[in-house]
Amino acid sequence: MTKLLQLTNVSAGYDREVVLRDVNFAVNERDFIGVIGPNGGGKTTLIKIILNLLNPLQGTVERFGATNGSFTGYLPQQSHIDKKFPIRVLDIVLSGLMSEKNRFERYSVADKQKVMDLLRRMGIENLALRTTSELSGGQLQRVFISRALIASPKLLILDEPNTYVDNRFESDLYELLSELNKNMAIMIVSHDVGTISYFVKTIACVNRTLHYHLSNVITEEQLTAYNCPLQIITHGDVPHTVLQKHDHHHD
Amino acid sequence: MIDPISGIFAYSFLRHATEAAFLSSISCGIIGAYIVARRMVFISGGITHASFGGIGLGYFLGLNPLLGAAFFSILTALGIRLASKRSEIREDSAIGILWSLGMAIGIIFIFLTPGYAPNLMTYLFGSILTVTPIDLYLMAGLAVFTLLLFTVFYRTILFISFDEEYARSHNAPVETVNYLLLALVALVIVLHIRVAGIILVISYLTIPQTTANIFVSDLKKIMFLSVIISFLGSMSGLIISYYLNIPSGATIIFVFVLIFLVARLFKSLQTRGHMQRSLQDGA
Ligand SMILES: Nc1ncnc2c1ncn2[C@@H]1O[C@H](COP(=O)(O)OP(=O)(O)OP(=O)(O)O)[C@@H](O)[C@H]1O
Ligand SMILES: [Mg+2]
């Protein structure tokens, strides 16, 4: 089990407010971590620390093997993009290959073919030459998911990928993620604890600090103990005992 | 100014004007597309007007006013970015402050300069007919540099401009590229004050680009088409102003707007025809 990432005693925050305290957390190859927690608990902040978009106030972040190629692929929760920016979908997805290329290297026909294949997989290959202003919210979300996936990163981080998209795509996506997980570690932020526990392996509860739960089955009592009071909504009439069968218990 | 007594003189200043139109179309077409794409029109306006402070300083110290303008415009550009990044001041407010500060400094220095300020009007309104060979060399250097920069680093610039945060998560040199291009915007503005004047230079950076954007919506294509529209507009404006004996700078801008309106009209007619056809097909 190769370690990809290690956070040691990390505290993080903005301006005067400390959002996360004393986070100790590691990600290993082929981990599949569901990140849950209340609004404002610090999930997105944790991700920004991992991606080096925010410097920790205290503690260390170590990334192993981040020197060559794409280490992370990232789907932001909210992109602060200008929807009228003159860029084609094809180029947005190509930008996911940015750290694989040196600055002078051109993007090849093979790169573009790779983008087209991925867009087909996402069901939006007909949109490749459109610009962002011509897309719906869910279509744009699929474009950003493609951008996160294109480089086959070592660690894929998705911050609420299920917003905007329809439930058909959502279940397709989860299936795809389970398959991708054979080759990469995945962290997925979601408020839908019931659904993600079907396919994640472990759960990280983030509320001002991080409690790592080494199983994909979690009860509301445990959540309360982790200071993460969330409701678990099981979809349809899937009882909790069924969840137990999918348990990948780590001990 | 337009008094073609000697055919040779007429020939040489028209040739210079043509060369200036060609070179400015390249720099302004490309940089203007970048400005419009990143919604930097207001900061560009601020840089342009604040450079007037440098022109005044140049007069006062007896230096080339454009040297002062270059200094002031780059300083303003960096000042605006730093003020809005490092403090609570919002960017558009910072622009408003530095825009007027630069103009005020210019007015005071020109007032303090003994005698009168020669060519002050050229700096305000510009004149493509009075560009000197030195101006042309500088403009050529800038055009080549801009063209090279955008050919070699097009995608890096595009990706950073579109989504800075994502680019940062891929360790792209976001700050370097942003500041380099901001300085380039300032330089392009200053070198084209000679051609279009402080008051009109922003038109070269926005009108052809907005016109191009009516037909194409990919940054690279907007750049390419802007260069063409800009050159055609400048040349037609130049010729019209020559025959009607009216100021060239204002005429060129008039032509730019005319092209824009015709393009807009053409596009809406085209769209309407297209819509009607698809509605009928659907029925
Ligand atoms: N850029 C910022 N500047 C100042 N405070 C911020 C900033 N971003 C987030 N915060 C604060 O940090 C805290 C944690 O925010 P964060 O975005 O990490 O929460 P989250 O767990 O992702 O929430 P959500 O479920 O709503 O996405 C919140 O209290 C928020 O107000
Ligand atoms: Mg969040």
PDB file of N, CA and C in Angstrom, chain B residues 81-148:
ATOM      1  N   ARG B  81      -3.589  46.109  -9.371  1.00  0.00           N
ATOM      2  CA  ARG B  81      -3.618  44.692  -9.002  1.00  0.00           C
ATOM      3  C   ARG B  81      -3.222  44.472  -7.538  1.00  0.00           C
ATOM      4  N   LEU B  82      -2.148  45.147  -7.128  1.00  0.00           N
ATOM      5  CA  LEU B  82      -1.677  44.943  -5.765  1.00  0.00           C
ATOM      6  C   LEU B  82      -2.676  45.494  -4.754  1.00  0.00           C
ATOM      7  N   ALA B  83      -3.219  46.683  -5.050  1.00  0.00           N
ATOM      8  CA  ALA B  83      -4.166  47.285  -4.110  1.00  0.00           C
ATOM      9  C   ALA B  83      -5.366  46.370  -3.909  1.00  0.00           C
ATOM     10  N   SER B  84      -5.867  45.768  -4.991  1.00  0.00           N
ATOM     11  CA  SER B  84      -7.067  44.955  -4.814  1.00  0.00           C
ATOM     12  C   SER B  84      -6.744  43.575  -4.259  1.00  0.00           C
ATOM     13  N   LYS B  85      -5.488  43.144  -4.397  1.00  0.00           N
ATOM     14  CA  LYS B  85      -5.120  41.833  -3.873  1.00  0.00           C
ATOM     15  C   LYS B  85      -4.767  41.881  -2.394  1.00  0.00           C
ATOM     16  N   ARG B  86      -3.966  42.885  -2.036  1.00  0.00           N
ATOM     17  CA  ARG B  86      -3.397  42.922  -0.696  1.00  0.00           C
ATOM     18  C   ARG B  86      -4.286  43.652   0.311  1.00  0.00           C
ATOM     19  N   SER B  87      -5.298  44.340  -0.154  1.00  0.00           N
ATOM     20  CA  SER B  87      -6.108  45.075   0.810  1.00  0.00           C
ATOM     21  C   SER B  87      -7.587  44.853   0.501  1.00  0.00           C
ATOM     22  N   GLU B  88      -8.412  45.546   1.230  1.00  0.00           N
ATOM     23  CA  GLU B  88      -9.850  45.328   1.100  1.00  0.00           C
ATOM     24  C   GLU B  88     -10.461  46.095  -0.079  1.00  0.00           C
ATOM     25  N   ILE B  89      -9.629  46.930  -0.744  1.00  0.00           N
ATOM     26  CA  ILE B  89     -10.175  47.744  -1.839  1.00  0.00           C
ATOM     27  C   ILE B  89     -10.568  46.858  -3.009  1.00  0.00           C
ATOM     28  N   ARG B  90     -11.779  47.063  -3.527  1.00  0.00           N
ATOM     29  CA  ARG B  90     -12.199  46.277  -4.683  1.00  0.00           C
ATOM     30  C   ARG B  90     -11.562  46.827  -5.941  1.00  0.00           C
ATOM     31  N   GLU B  91     -11.378  45.920  -6.925  1.00  0.00           N
ATOM     32  CA  GLU B  91     -10.574  46.316  -8.072  1.00  0.00           C
ATOM     33  C   GLU B  91     -11.142  47.530  -8.809  1.00  0.00           C
ATOM     34  N   ASP B  92     -12.441  47.546  -9.036  1.00  0.00           N
ATOM     35  CA  ASP B  92     -12.965  48.673  -9.815  1.00  0.00           C
ATOM     36  C   ASP B  92     -12.845  49.991  -9.064  1.00  0.00           C
ATOM     37  N   SER B  93     -12.913  49.924  -7.736  1.00  0.00           N
ATOM     38  CA  SER B  93     -12.704  51.153  -6.964  1.00  0.00           C
ATOM     39  C   SER B  93     -11.256  51.623  -7.099  1.00  0.00           C
ATOM     40  N   ALA B  94     -10.318  50.676  -7.018  1.00  0.00           N
ATOM     41  CA  ALA B  94      -8.901  51.020  -7.168  1.00  0.00           C
ATOM     42  C   ALA B  94      -8.654  51.654  -8.536  1.00  0.00           C
ATOM     43  N   ILE B  95      -9.319  51.117  -9.558  1.00  0.00           N
ATOM     44  CA  ILE B  95      -9.166  51.682 -10.907  1.00  0.00           C
ATOM     45  C   ILE B  95      -9.644  53.135 -10.921  1.00  0.00           C
ATOM     46  N   GLY B  96     -10.824  53.361 -10.337  1.00  0.00           N
ATOM     47  CA  GLY B  96     -11.378  54.717 -10.303  1.00  0.00           C
ATOM     48  C   GLY B  96     -10.419  55.702  -9.651  1.00  0.00           C
ATOM     49  N   ILE B  97      -9.805  55.269  -8.557  1.00  0.00           N
ATOM     50  CA  ILE B  97      -8.897  56.158  -7.821  1.00  0.00           C
ATOM     51  C   ILE B  97      -7.645  56.469  -8.654  1.00  0.00           C
ATOM     52  N   LEU B  98      -6.991  55.409  -9.177  1.00  0.00           N
ATOM     53  CA  LEU B  98      -5.722  55.636  -9.875  1.00  0.00           C
ATOM     54  C   LEU B  98      -5.924  56.311 -11.230  1.00  0.00           C
ATOM     55  N   TRP B  99      -7.038  56.036 -11.858  1.00  0.00           N
ATOM     56  CA  TRP B  99      -7.411  56.677 -13.130  1.00  0.00           C
ATOM     57  C   TRP B  99      -7.390  58.194 -12.957  1.00  0.00           C
ATOM     58  N   SER B 100      -8.130  58.663 -11.941  1.00  0.00           N
ATOM     59  CA  SER B 100      -8.230  60.116 -11.773  1.00  0.00           C
ATOM     60  C   SER B 100      -6.958  60.701 -11.181  1.00  0.00           C
ATOM     61  N   LEU B 101      -6.272  59.943 -10.323  1.00  0.00           N
ATOM     62  CA  LEU B 101      -5.016  60.439  -9.768  1.00  0.00           C
ATOM     63  C   LEU B 101      -4.016  60.724 -10.889  1.00  0.00           C
ATOM     64  N   GLY B 102      -3.892  59.772 -11.825  1.00  0.00           N
ATOM     65  CA  GLY B 102      -2.964  59.945 -12.946  1.00  0.00           C
ATOM     66  C   GLY B 102      -3.298  61.187 -13.757  1.00  0.00           C
ATOM     67  N   MET B 103      -4.575  61.372 -14.058  1.00  0.00           N
ATOM     68  CA  MET B 103      -4.979  62.536 -14.840  1.00  0.00           C
ATOM     69  C   MET B 103      -4.671  63.825 -14.082  1.00  0.00           C
ATOM     70  N   ALA B 104      -4.947  63.805 -12.768  1.00  0.00           N
ATOM     71  CA  ALA B 104      -4.707  65.006 -11.967  1.00  0.00           C
ATOM     72  C   ALA B 104      -3.220  65.369 -11.971  1.00  0.00           C
ATOM     73  N   ILE B 105      -2.357  64.355 -11.809  1.00  0.00           N
ATOM     74  CA  ILE B 105      -0.915  64.606 -11.829  1.00  0.00           C
ATOM     75  C   ILE B 105      -0.505  65.221 -13.167  1.00  0.00           C
ATOM     76  N   GLY B 106      -1.066  64.671 -14.249  1.00  0.00           N
ATOM     77  CA  GLY B 106      -0.746  65.185 -15.588  1.00  0.00           C
ATOM     78  C   GLY B 106      -1.130  66.643 -15.722  1.00  0.00           C
ATOM     79  N   ILE B 107      -2.330  67.001 -15.276  1.00  0.00           N
ATOM     80  CA  ILE B 107      -2.804  68.381 -15.402  1.00  0.00           C
ATOM     81  C   ILE B 107      -1.910  69.326 -14.611  1.00  0.00           C
ATOM     82  N   ILE B 108      -1.545  68.913 -13.390  1.00  0.00           N
ATOM     83  CA  ILE B 108      -0.705  69.777 -12.556  1.00  0.00           C
ATOM     84  C   ILE B 108       0.662  70.000 -13.203  1.00  0.00           C
ATOM     85  N   PHE B 109       1.286  68.917 -13.690  1.00  0.00           N
ATOM     86  CA  PHE B 109       2.617  69.060 -14.287  1.00  0.00           C
ATOM     87  C   PHE B 109       2.580  69.913 -15.547  1.00  0.00           C
ATOM     88  N   ILE B 110       1.545  69.738 -16.353  1.00  0.00           N
ATOM     89  CA  ILE B 110       1.473  70.540 -17.577  1.00  0.00           C
ATOM     90  C   ILE B 110       1.279  72.016 -17.210  1.00  0.00           C
ATOM     91  N   PHE B 111       0.506  72.251 -16.169  1.00  0.00           N
ATOM     92  CA  PHE B 111       0.316  73.626 -15.698  1.00  0.00           C
ATOM     93  C   PHE B 111       1.640  74.220 -15.207  1.00  0.00           C
ATOM     94  N   LEU B 112       2.439  73.384 -14.523  1.00  0.00           N
ATOM     95  CA  LEU B 112       3.696  73.871 -13.949  1.00  0.00           C
ATOM     96  C   LEU B 112       4.787  74.060 -14.999  1.00  0.00           C
ATOM     97  N   THR B 113       4.630  73.397 -16.154  1.00  0.00           N
ATOM     98  CA  THR B 113       5.663  73.489 -17.184  1.00  0.00           C
ATOM     99  C   THR B 113       5.612  74.869 -17.827  1.00  0.00           C
ATOM    100  N   PRO B 114       6.750  75.562 -17.825  1.00  0.00           N
ATOM    101  CA  PRO B 114       6.734  76.892 -18.450  1.00  0.00           C
ATOM    102  C   PRO B 114       6.513  76.786 -19.964  1.00  0.00           C
ATOM    103  N   GLY B 115       5.919  77.799 -20.529  1.00  0.00           N
ATOM    104  CA  GLY B 115       5.623  77.786 -21.962  1.00  0.00           C
ATOM    105  C   GLY B 115       4.415  76.922 -22.224  1.00  0.00           C
ATOM    106  N   TYR B 116       4.242  76.513 -23.457  1.00  0.00           N
ATOM    107  CA  TYR B 116       3.080  75.679 -23.737  1.00  0.00           C
ATOM    108  C   TYR B 116       3.553  74.259 -24.050  1.00  0.00           C
ATOM    109  N   ALA B 117       2.652  73.322 -23.993  1.00  0.00           N
ATOM    110  CA  ALA B 117       3.013  71.931 -24.221  1.00  0.00           C
ATOM    111  C   ALA B 117       2.790  71.590 -25.694  1.00  0.00           C
ATOM    112  N   PRO B 118       3.863  71.449 -26.466  1.00  0.00           N
ATOM    113  CA  PRO B 118       3.673  71.153 -27.890  1.00  0.00           C
ATOM    114  C   PRO B 118       3.073  69.752 -28.070  1.00  0.00           C
ATOM    115  N   ASN B 119       2.263  69.589 -29.076  1.00  0.00           N
ATOM    116  CA  ASN B 119       1.681  68.281 -29.426  1.00  0.00           C
ATOM    117  C   ASN B 119       0.778  67.690 -28.347  1.00  0.00           C
ATOM    118  N   LEU B 120       0.344  68.492 -27.416  1.00  0.00           N
ATOM    119  CA  LEU B 120      -0.503  67.917 -26.370  1.00  0.00           C
ATOM    120  C   LEU B 120      -1.726  67.231 -26.980  1.00  0.00           C
ATOM    121  N   MET B 121      -2.270  67.860 -28.017  1.00  0.00           N
ATOM    122  CA  MET B 121      -3.451  67.310 -28.673  1.00  0.00           C
ATOM    123  C   MET B 121      -3.189  65.933 -29.288  1.00  0.00           C
ATOM    124  N   THR B 122      -1.959  65.725 -29.802  1.00  0.00           N
ATOM    125  CA  THR B 122      -1.648  64.415 -30.391  1.00  0.00           C
ATOM    126  C   THR B 122      -1.729  63.325 -29.340  1.00  0.00           C
ATOM    127  N   TYR B 123      -1.308  63.664 -28.113  1.00  0.00           N
ATOM    128  CA  TYR B 123      -1.370  62.641 -27.065  1.00  0.00           C
ATOM    129  C   TYR B 123      -2.809  62.376 -26.631  1.00  0.00           C
ATOM    130  N   LEU B 124      -3.626  63.387 -26.725  1.00  0.00           N
ATOM    131  CA  LEU B 124      -5.017  63.183 -26.325  1.00  0.00           C
ATOM    132  C   LEU B 124      -5.819  62.472 -27.418  1.00  0.00           C
ATOM    133  N   PHE B 125      -5.623  62.924 -28.666  1.00  0.00           N
ATOM    134  CA  PHE B 125      -6.457  62.372 -29.741  1.00  0.00           C
ATOM    135  C   PHE B 125      -5.694  61.465 -30.695  1.00  0.00           C
ATOM    136  N   GLY B 126      -4.362  61.531 -30.661  1.00  0.00           N
ATOM    137  CA  GLY B 126      -3.551  60.681 -31.511  1.00  0.00           C
ATOM    138  C   GLY B 126      -3.615  61.087 -32.959  1.00  0.00           C
ATOM    139  N   SER B 127      -2.625  60.608 -33.722  1.00  0.00           N
ATOM    140  CA  SER B 127      -2.690  60.830 -35.155  1.00  0.00           C
ATOM    141  C   SER B 127      -1.830  59.795 -35.838  1.00  0.00           C
ATOM    142  N   ILE B 128      -2.507  58.933 -36.559  1.00  0.00           N
ATOM    143  CA  ILE B 128      -1.790  57.854 -37.236  1.00  0.00           C
ATOM    144  C   ILE B 128      -0.941  58.423 -38.367  1.00  0.00           C
ATOM    145  N   LEU B 129      -1.224  59.679 -38.762  1.00  0.00           N
ATOM    146  CA  LEU B 129      -0.496  60.274 -39.879  1.00  0.00           C
ATOM    147  C   LEU B 129       0.835  60.871 -39.461  1.00  0.00           C
ATOM    148  N   THR B 130       1.065  60.993 -38.150  1.00  0.00           N
ATOM    149  CA  THR B 130       2.309  61.630 -37.726  1.00  0.00           C
ATOM    150  C   THR B 130       3.269  60.652 -37.068  1.00  0.00           C
ATOM    151  N   VAL B 131       3.036  59.350 -37.205  1.00  0.00           N
ATOM    152  CA  VAL B 131       3.969  58.404 -36.580  1.00  0.00           C
ATOM    153  C   VAL B 131       5.329  58.516 -37.247  1.00  0.00           C
ATOM    154  N   THR B 132       6.357  58.413 -36.407  1.00  0.00           N
ATOM    155  CA  THR B 132       7.724  58.551 -36.914  1.00  0.00           C
ATOM    156  C   THR B 132       8.319  57.166 -37.129  1.00  0.00           C
ATOM    157  N   PRO B 133       9.414  57.085 -37.886  1.00  0.00           N
ATOM    158  CA  PRO B 133      10.068  55.776 -38.069  1.00  0.00           C
ATOM    159  C   PRO B 133      10.412  55.115 -36.739  1.00  0.00           C
ATOM    160  N   ILE B 134      10.790  55.897 -35.737  1.00  0.00           N
ATOM    161  CA  ILE B 134      11.116  55.290 -34.436  1.00  0.00           C
ATOM    162  C   ILE B 134       9.887  54.650 -33.817  1.00  0.00           C
ATOM    163  N   ASP B 135       8.753  55.373 -33.897  1.00  0.00           N
ATOM    164  CA  ASP B 135       7.499  54.783 -33.415  1.00  0.00           C
ATOM    165  C   ASP B 135       7.255  53.445 -34.102  1.00  0.00           C
ATOM    166  N   LEU B 136       7.494  53.444 -35.416  1.00  0.00           N
ATOM    167  CA  LEU B 136       7.227  52.225 -36.192  1.00  0.00           C
ATOM    168  C   LEU B 136       8.121  51.075 -35.749  1.00  0.00           C
ATOM    169  N   TYR B 137       9.397  51.363 -35.471  1.00  0.00           N
ATOM    170  CA  TYR B 137      10.283  50.296 -35.007  1.00  0.00           C
ATOM    171  C   TYR B 137       9.776  49.723 -33.679  1.00  0.00           C
ATOM    172  N   LEU B 138       9.397  50.627 -32.779  1.00  0.00           N
ATOM    173  CA  LEU B 138       8.898  50.162 -31.479  1.00  0.00           C
ATOM    174  C   LEU B 138       7.631  49.335 -31.653  1.00  0.00           C
ATOM    175  N   MET B 139       6.743  49.832 -32.518  1.00  0.00           N
ATOM    176  CA  MET B 139       5.490  49.098 -32.745  1.00  0.00           C
ATOM    177  C   MET B 139       5.759  47.733 -33.371  1.00  0.00           C
ATOM    178  N   ALA B 140       6.731  47.676 -34.266  1.00  0.00           N
ATOM    179  CA  ALA B 140       7.070  46.405 -34.901  1.00  0.00           C
ATOM    180  C   ALA B 140       7.604  45.427 -33.863  1.00  0.00           C
ATOM    181  N   GLY B 141       8.486  45.924 -32.992  1.00  0.00           N
ATOM    182  CA  GLY B 141       9.034  45.069 -31.942  1.00  0.00           C
ATOM    183  C   GLY B 141       7.928  44.514 -31.060  1.00  0.00           C
ATOM    184  N   LEU B 142       6.997  45.378 -30.712  1.00  0.00           N
ATOM    185  CA  LEU B 142       5.897  44.965 -29.844  1.00  0.00           C
ATOM    186  C   LEU B 142       4.989  43.952 -30.552  1.00  0.00           C
ATOM    187  N   ALA B 143       4.729  44.189 -31.827  1.00  0.00           N
ATOM    188  CA  ALA B 143       3.863  43.272 -32.581  1.00  0.00           C
ATOM    189  C   ALA B 143       4.499  41.890 -32.668  1.00  0.00           C
ATOM    190  N   VAL B 144       5.800  41.861 -32.938  1.00  0.00           N
ATOM    191  CA  VAL B 144       6.489  40.572 -33.048  1.00  0.00           C
ATOM    192  C   VAL B 144       6.477  39.848 -31.700  1.00  0.00           C
ATOM    193  N   PHE B 145       6.762  40.606 -30.637  1.00  0.00           N
ATOM    194  CA  PHE B 145       6.784  39.999 -29.308  1.00  0.00           C
ATOM    195  C   PHE B 145       5.410  39.429 -28.939  1.00  0.00           C
ATOM    196  N   THR B 146       4.377  40.210 -29.176  1.00  0.00           N
ATOM    197  CA  THR B 146       3.017  39.767 -28.849  1.00  0.00           C
ATOM    198  C   THR B 146       2.644  38.505 -29.626  1.00  0.00           C
ATOM    199  N   LEU B 147       2.952  38.549 -30.915  1.00  0.00           N
ATOM    200  CA  LEU B 147       2.627  37.413 -31.778  1.00  0.00           C
ATOM    201  C   LEU B 147       3.341  36.150 -31.302  1.00  0.00           C
ATOM    202  N   LEU B 148       4.635  36.290 -30.990  1.00  0.00           N
ATOM    203  CA  LEU B 148       5.420  35.145 -30.535  1.00  0.00           C
ATOM    204  C   LEU B 148       4.883  34.595 -29.215  1.00  0.00           C
TER     205      LEU B 148
END
